Amino acid sequence: MRAPPRNDKELTIDSTFQPADEPAANSPARLNVGDPDLRKTRLLARECATCIFKPGNPMNLDPGRLKQMVTAARGDAGYIICHSTLPYAGSPVPPAVCRGFADRYRTWQLQVMERLWGFVEVEPPDPDLTRTPE
């Protein structure tokens, strides 16, 4: 068993990692998919009109972009937020988990959310209401 340090000079701290409760300075803030009133996770009730998982690439994603997004989501947050619920899209619906992703991938993060809090299904926003006037 190693003896405890006798003074502050003997105590070395490896500062290569950020503490768990402090996000890295260069990482973007995560959007919250939790409903504070119901204490559940928002999940779209069905795929939105332009879901990235629909056949035909309705969002005109660059080749390989969907795979890139799925790989990142499966290794990081555990889900993709539906693009039609993003604040900059002008959505009246708060951020919600993409139904297309949730139906195809059972990540451990989604499983924990479901078991601890459950999901509240929200209707996707009407695409006509989120369009910017031309």
CSV table of C-alpha atoms in Angstrom, one decimal:
chain,number,residue,atom,x,y,z
A,1,MET,CA,0.0,0.0,0.0
A,2,ARG,CA,1.3,3.4,-0.9
A,3,ALA,CA,1.7,6.1,1.7
A,4,PRO,CA,-0.4,9.3,1.3
A,5,PRO,CA,1.5,12.4,0.2
A,6,ARG,CA,3.1,14.3,3.0
A,7,ASN,CA,2.7,17.7,1.3
A,8,ASP,CA,1.2,19.4,-1.7
A,9,LYS,CA,4.4,19.0,-3.7
A,10,GLU,CA,4.2,15.2,-3.6
A,11,LEU,CA,0.6,15.3,-4.8
A,12,THR,CA,0.5,15.3,-8.6
A,13,ILE,CA,-2.7,15.6,-10.5
A,14,ASP,CA,-3.1,14.5,-14.1
A,15,SER,CA,-5.0,17.3,-15.8
A,16,THR,CA,-5.4,15.7,-19.2
A,17,PHE,CA,-9.1,15.1,-18.6
A,18,GLN,CA,-11.9,17.5,-17.8
A,19,PRO,CA,-13.8,16.7,-14.6
A,20,ALA,CA,-17.0,14.9,-15.4
A,21,ASP,CA,-19.2,17.8,-14.3
A,22,GLU,CA,-17.5,20.4,-16.4
A,23,PRO,CA,-17.8,20.2,-20.2
A,24,ALA,CA,-14.7,20.8,-22.3
A,25,ALA,CA,-14.4,24.5,-23.3
A,26,ASN,CA,-14.4,23.7,-27.0
A,27,SER,CA,-17.4,21.3,-27.0
A,28,PRO,CA,-20.8,22.8,-28.0
A,29,ALA,CA,-23.6,22.8,-25.5
A,30,ARG,CA,-25.9,19.9,-25.8
A,31,LEU,CA,-29.6,20.5,-26.5
A,32,ASN,CA,-31.9,19.1,-23.9
A,33,VAL,CA,-34.4,16.4,-25.0
A,34,GLY,CA,-35.9,16.1,-21.6
A,35,ASP,CA,-39.4,17.3,-20.7
A,36,PRO,CA,-39.0,19.1,-17.4
A,37,ASP,CA,-42.7,18.9,-16.5
A,38,LEU,CA,-43.2,15.2,-17.3
A,39,ARG,CA,-39.7,14.2,-16.4
A,40,LYS,CA,-39.5,12.1,-19.5
A,41,THR,CA,-37.4,12.1,-22.7
A,42,ARG,CA,-39.0,13.6,-25.8
A,43,LEU,CA,-39.2,11.2,-28.7
A,44,LEU,CA,-40.9,12.0,-32.0
A,45,ALA,CA,-44.1,10.0,-32.4
A,46,ARG,CA,-43.2,9.2,-36.0
A,47,GLU,CA,-40.5,10.2,-38.5
A,48,CYS,CA,-40.7,13.8,-39.6
A,49,ALA,CA,-41.5,14.6,-43.2
A,50,THR,CA,-37.8,15.0,-44.1
A,51,CYS,CA,-36.3,12.4,-41.8
A,52,ILE,CA,-32.7,11.6,-42.7
A,53,PHE,CA,-33.6,7.9,-42.6
A,54,LYS,CA,-36.3,8.1,-45.2
A,55,PRO,CA,-35.5,6.6,-48.6
A,56,GLY,CA,-34.4,9.0,-51.3
A,57,ASN,CA,-32.3,11.3,-49.1
A,58,PRO,CA,-34.9,14.1,-48.5
A,59,MET,CA,-32.4,16.2,-46.7
A,60,ASN,CA,-29.8,16.1,-49.6
A,61,LEU,CA,-27.1,14.9,-47.3
A,62,ASP,CA,-23.6,14.5,-48.8
A,63,PRO,CA,-22.5,10.9,-49.5
A,64,GLY,CA,-21.4,9.3,-46.3
A,65,ARG,CA,-22.8,12.0,-44.0
A,66,LEU,CA,-25.6,9.8,-42.6
A,67,LYS,CA,-23.2,7.1,-41.7
A,68,GLN,CA,-20.9,9.7,-40.1
A,69,MET,CA,-23.8,11.0,-38.0
A,70,VAL,CA,-24.9,7.6,-36.9
A,71,THR,CA,-21.4,6.6,-36.0
A,72,ALA,CA,-20.9,9.7,-33.9
A,73,ALA,CA,-24.3,9.3,-32.2
A,74,ARG,CA,-23.7,5.7,-31.4
A,75,GLY,CA,-20.4,6.5,-29.8
A,76,ASP,CA,-21.3,9.8,-28.0
A,77,ALA,CA,-24.7,11.0,-27.0
A,78,GLY,CA,-26.5,7.8,-28.0
A,79,TYR,CA,-29.1,9.4,-30.1
A,80,ILE,CA,-29.7,12.0,-32.9
A,81,ILE,CA,-31.9,15.0,-32.3
A,82,CYS,CA,-34.4,15.4,-35.1
A,83,HIS,CA,-33.3,18.3,-37.3
A,84,SER,CA,-36.9,19.6,-37.6
A,85,THR,CA,-37.0,20.2,-33.8
A,86,LEU,CA,-33.7,22.1,-33.7
A,87,PRO,CA,-34.1,25.7,-32.4
A,88,TYR,CA,-32.5,27.3,-35.5
A,89,ALA,CA,-35.1,25.5,-37.7
A,90,GLY,CA,-37.8,27.7,-36.1
A,91,SER,CA,-39.5,24.7,-34.7
A,92,PRO,CA,-42.5,25.1,-32.3
A,93,VAL,CA,-41.6,21.6,-31.0
A,94,PRO,CA,-38.7,21.5,-28.5
A,95,PRO,CA,-35.7,19.3,-29.3
A,96,ALA,CA,-36.7,15.6,-29.5
A,97,VAL,CA,-35.0,12.3,-30.3
A,98,CYS,CA,-35.2,11.4,-34.0
A,99,ARG,CA,-37.7,8.6,-34.4
A,100,GLY,CA,-35.8,7.2,-37.4
A,101,PHE,CA,-32.7,6.8,-35.3
A,102,ALA,CA,-34.6,5.4,-32.3
A,103,ASP,CA,-36.4,2.8,-34.4
A,104,ARG,CA,-33.1,1.6,-36.0
A,105,TYR,CA,-30.6,1.7,-33.1
A,106,ARG,CA,-31.0,0.6,-29.5
A,107,THR,CA,-28.1,2.4,-27.9
A,108,TRP,CA,-27.4,1.9,-24.3
A,109,GLN,CA,-28.1,5.6,-23.7
A,110,LEU,CA,-31.6,5.2,-25.2
A,111,GLN,CA,-32.2,2.1,-23.1
A,112,VAL,CA,-31.2,3.9,-19.9
A,113,MET,CA,-33.5,6.8,-20.8
A,114,GLU,CA,-36.4,4.4,-21.4
A,115,ARG,CA,-35.9,2.4,-18.2
A,116,LEU,CA,-35.3,5.4,-15.9
A,117,TRP,CA,-37.6,8.0,-17.2
A,118,GLY,CA,-39.5,6.6,-20.2
A,119,PHE,CA,-40.4,8.6,-23.3
A,120,VAL,CA,-43.1,11.1,-24.1
A,121,GLU,CA,-44.0,11.0,-27.7
A,122,VAL,CA,-44.3,14.4,-29.4
A,123,GLU,CA,-45.7,15.1,-32.9
A,124,PRO,CA,-43.2,16.2,-35.4
A,125,PRO,CA,-43.6,19.9,-36.4
A,126,ASP,CA,-45.6,20.7,-39.5
A,127,PRO,CA,-43.1,21.4,-42.2
A,128,ASP,CA,-45.2,24.3,-43.5
A,129,LEU,CA,-44.9,26.1,-40.1
A,130,THR,CA,-41.1,25.7,-40.0
A,131,ARG,CA,-40.4,27.1,-43.5
A,132,THR,CA,-39.0,30.5,-43.7
A,133,PRO,CA,-40.9,32.9,-45.9
A,134,GLU,CA,-39.4,33.5,-49.3
